[in-house]
Amino acid sequence: GDDGDDGVDFFAEQDCRAYCERAVECDDDRNEDDCVDSCIDRMGSCQADEQDAALEQLRDCADESCDDFLACTIDVGATCYFGL
Protein backbone atom coordinates (compact mmCIF):
# COMPACT_ATOMS: atom_id res chain seq x y z
CA GLY A 1 0.00 0.00 0.00
CA ASP A 2 0.90 3.65 -0.25
CA ASP A 3 2.59 4.84 2.94
CA GLY A 4 2.99 8.41 1.74
CA ASP A 5 6.71 7.96 1.12
CA ASP A 6 8.03 10.88 -0.91
CA GLY A 7 11.70 9.92 -0.78
CA VAL A 8 12.20 10.85 2.86
CA ASP A 9 12.77 8.02 5.28
CA PHE A 10 11.80 7.61 8.90
CA PHE A 11 15.20 8.80 10.09
CA ALA A 12 14.93 11.99 8.05
CA GLU A 13 11.63 12.74 9.76
CA GLN A 14 13.19 12.11 13.18
CA ASP A 15 16.14 14.40 12.38
CA CYS A 16 13.79 17.10 11.11
CA ARG A 17 11.70 16.84 14.25
CA ALA A 18 14.76 17.15 16.53
CA TYR A 19 16.01 20.10 14.50
CA CYS A 20 12.61 21.81 14.60
CA GLU A 21 12.24 21.33 18.36
CA ARG A 22 15.49 23.26 18.69
CA ALA A 23 14.40 25.85 16.10
CA VAL A 24 11.25 26.58 18.12
CA GLU A 25 13.30 26.89 21.33
CA CYS A 26 15.52 29.44 19.59
CA ASP A 27 12.71 31.34 17.83
CA ASP A 28 9.31 31.69 19.44
CA ASP A 29 7.80 32.72 16.11
CA ARG A 30 8.47 29.34 14.50
CA ASN A 31 5.75 26.72 14.33
CA GLU A 32 7.14 23.25 14.97
CA ASP A 33 4.73 21.36 12.70
CA ASP A 34 5.28 23.81 9.83
CA CYS A 35 9.01 23.53 10.38
CA VAL A 36 8.91 19.72 10.23
CA ASP A 37 6.80 19.74 7.06
CA SER A 38 9.13 22.24 5.41
CA CYS A 39 12.22 20.32 6.51
CA ILE A 40 10.86 17.04 5.13
CA ASP A 41 9.95 18.74 1.84
CA ARG A 42 13.48 20.12 1.54
CA MET A 43 15.07 16.78 2.34
CA GLY A 44 12.88 15.15 -0.31
CA SER A 45 14.34 17.48 -2.93
CA CYS A 46 17.94 16.53 -2.09
CA GLN A 47 19.95 13.88 -3.86
CA ALA A 48 20.41 10.81 -1.65
CA ASP A 49 24.05 11.51 -0.81
CA GLU A 50 23.30 15.19 -0.18
CA GLN A 51 20.36 14.22 2.01
CA ASP A 52 22.60 12.08 4.22
CA ALA A 53 25.07 14.94 4.64
CA ALA A 54 22.31 17.47 5.30
CA LEU A 55 20.66 15.25 7.90
CA GLU A 56 23.98 14.78 9.66
CA GLN A 57 24.31 18.57 9.78
CA LEU A 58 20.74 18.90 11.09
CA ARG A 59 21.62 16.53 13.94
CA ASP A 60 24.71 18.59 14.70
CA CYS A 61 22.74 21.85 14.56
CA ALA A 62 20.17 20.55 17.03
CA ASP A 63 22.98 20.42 19.61
CA GLU A 64 24.15 23.99 18.99
CA SER A 65 23.42 26.97 21.21
CA CYS A 66 20.77 29.31 19.84
CA ASP A 67 23.51 31.81 18.97
CA ASP A 68 25.15 29.27 16.66
CA PHE A 69 21.98 27.55 15.50
CA LEU A 70 21.01 29.90 12.65
CA ALA A 71 24.47 29.94 11.08
CA CYS A 72 24.58 26.16 11.36
CA THR A 73 21.26 25.72 9.58
CA ILE A 74 22.29 27.95 6.68
CA ASP A 75 25.02 25.43 5.90
CA VAL A 76 22.44 22.63 5.82
CA GLY A 77 20.53 24.42 3.09
CA ALA A 78 23.71 24.91 1.07
CA THR A 79 24.49 21.20 1.31
CA CYS A 80 21.12 20.33 -0.16
CA TYR A 81 20.59 23.02 -2.72
CA PHE A 82 24.11 23.45 -4.04
CA GLY A 83 25.83 20.20 -3.14
CA LEU A 84 28.46 22.09 -1.11
mmCIF file of C-alpha atoms in Angstrom:
data_model
loop_
_atom_site.group_PDB
_atom_site.id
_atom_site.type_symbol
_atom_site.label_atom_id
_atom_site.label_comp_id
_atom_site.label_asym_id
_atom_site.label_seq_id
_atom_site.Cartn_x
_atom_site.Cartn_y
_atom_site.Cartn_z
ATOM 1 C CA GLY A 1 0.000 0.000 0.000
ATOM 2 C CA ASP A 2 0.896 3.649 -0.249
ATOM 3 C CA ASP A 3 2.587 4.835 2.941
ATOM 4 C CA GLY A 4 2.988 8.412 1.737
ATOM 5 C CA ASP A 5 6.711 7.955 1.117
ATOM 6 C CA ASP A 6 8.029 10.877 -0.907
ATOM 7 C CA GLY A 7 11.701 9.923 -0.783
ATOM 8 C CA VAL A 8 12.199 10.854 2.863
ATOM 9 C CA ASP A 9 12.769 8.018 5.280
ATOM 10 C CA PHE A 10 11.800 7.612 8.903
ATOM 11 C CA PHE A 11 15.203 8.797 10.088
ATOM 12 C CA ALA A 12 14.927 11.994 8.054
ATOM 13 C CA GLU A 13 11.631 12.744 9.757
ATOM 14 C CA GLN A 14 13.191 12.115 13.181
ATOM 15 C CA ASP A 15 16.138 14.397 12.385
ATOM 16 C CA CYS A 16 13.795 17.103 11.105
ATOM 17 C CA ARG A 17 11.700 16.840 14.248
ATOM 18 C CA ALA A 18 14.761 17.150 16.533
ATOM 19 C CA TYR A 19 16.013 20.101 14.502
ATOM 20 C CA CYS A 20 12.614 21.810 14.604
ATOM 21 C CA GLU A 21 12.242 21.329 18.356
ATOM 22 C CA ARG A 22 15.491 23.265 18.685
ATOM 23 C CA ALA A 23 14.397 25.851 16.096
ATOM 24 C CA VAL A 24 11.253 26.584 18.122
ATOM 25 C CA GLU A 25 13.297 26.892 21.334
ATOM 26 C CA CYS A 26 15.516 29.442 19.590
ATOM 27 C CA ASP A 27 12.715 31.339 17.827
ATOM 28 C CA ASP A 28 9.310 31.686 19.438
ATOM 29 C CA ASP A 29 7.797 32.720 16.108
ATOM 30 C CA ARG A 30 8.474 29.340 14.498
ATOM 31 C CA ASN A 31 5.747 26.717 14.328
ATOM 32 C CA GLU A 32 7.137 23.252 14.971
ATOM 33 C CA ASP A 33 4.726 21.363 12.698
ATOM 34 C CA ASP A 34 5.277 23.813 9.831
ATOM 35 C CA CYS A 35 9.014 23.530 10.377
ATOM 36 C CA VAL A 36 8.910 19.721 10.232
ATOM 37 C CA ASP A 37 6.798 19.742 7.061
ATOM 38 C CA SER A 38 9.134 22.240 5.407
ATOM 39 C CA CYS A 39 12.220 20.319 6.511
ATOM 40 C CA ILE A 40 10.862 17.043 5.126
ATOM 41 C CA ASP A 41 9.949 18.739 1.843
ATOM 42 C CA ARG A 42 13.478 20.121 1.538
ATOM 43 C CA MET A 43 15.071 16.778 2.343
ATOM 44 C CA GLY A 44 12.876 15.149 -0.307
ATOM 45 C CA SER A 45 14.345 17.478 -2.931
ATOM 46 C CA CYS A 46 17.944 16.533 -2.092
ATOM 47 C CA GLN A 47 19.953 13.879 -3.863
ATOM 48 C CA ALA A 48 20.405 10.808 -1.647
ATOM 49 C CA ASP A 49 24.049 11.513 -0.811
ATOM 50 C CA GLU A 50 23.299 15.190 -0.180
ATOM 51 C CA GLN A 51 20.358 14.219 2.012
ATOM 52 C CA ASP A 52 22.597 12.080 4.225
ATOM 53 C CA ALA A 53 25.070 14.940 4.643
ATOM 54 C CA ALA A 54 22.309 17.469 5.298
ATOM 55 C CA LEU A 55 20.655 15.247 7.900
ATOM 56 C CA GLU A 56 23.979 14.780 9.659
ATOM 57 C CA GLN A 57 24.311 18.565 9.784
ATOM 58 C CA LEU A 58 20.743 18.897 11.093
ATOM 59 C CA ARG A 59 21.617 16.531 13.943
ATOM 60 C CA ASP A 60 24.708 18.595 14.703
ATOM 61 C CA CYS A 61 22.736 21.852 14.560
ATOM 62 C CA ALA A 62 20.170 20.551 17.027
ATOM 63 C CA ASP A 63 22.978 20.423 19.610
ATOM 64 C CA GLU A 64 24.153 23.992 18.989
ATOM 65 C CA SER A 65 23.418 26.966 21.208
ATOM 66 C CA CYS A 66 20.772 29.307 19.837
ATOM 67 C CA ASP A 67 23.509 31.812 18.969
ATOM 68 C CA ASP A 68 25.147 29.267 16.657
ATOM 69 C CA PHE A 69 21.982 27.552 15.504
ATOM 70 C CA LEU A 70 21.012 29.897 12.651
ATOM 71 C CA ALA A 71 24.467 29.935 11.081
ATOM 72 C CA CYS A 72 24.585 26.161 11.363
ATOM 73 C CA THR A 73 21.264 25.719 9.575
ATOM 74 C CA ILE A 74 22.289 27.953 6.677
ATOM 75 C CA ASP A 75 25.018 25.427 5.905
ATOM 76 C CA VAL A 76 22.444 22.629 5.819
ATOM 77 C CA GLY A 77 20.527 24.422 3.085
ATOM 78 C CA ALA A 78 23.706 24.908 1.073
ATOM 79 C CA THR A 79 24.488 21.201 1.309
ATOM 80 C CA CYS A 80 21.119 20.327 -0.157
ATOM 81 C CA TYR A 81 20.592 23.021 -2.721
ATOM 82 C CA PHE A 82 24.106 23.451 -4.039
ATOM 83 C CA GLY A 83 25.835 20.198 -3.141
ATOM 84 C CA LEU A 84 28.457 22.088 -1.111
#
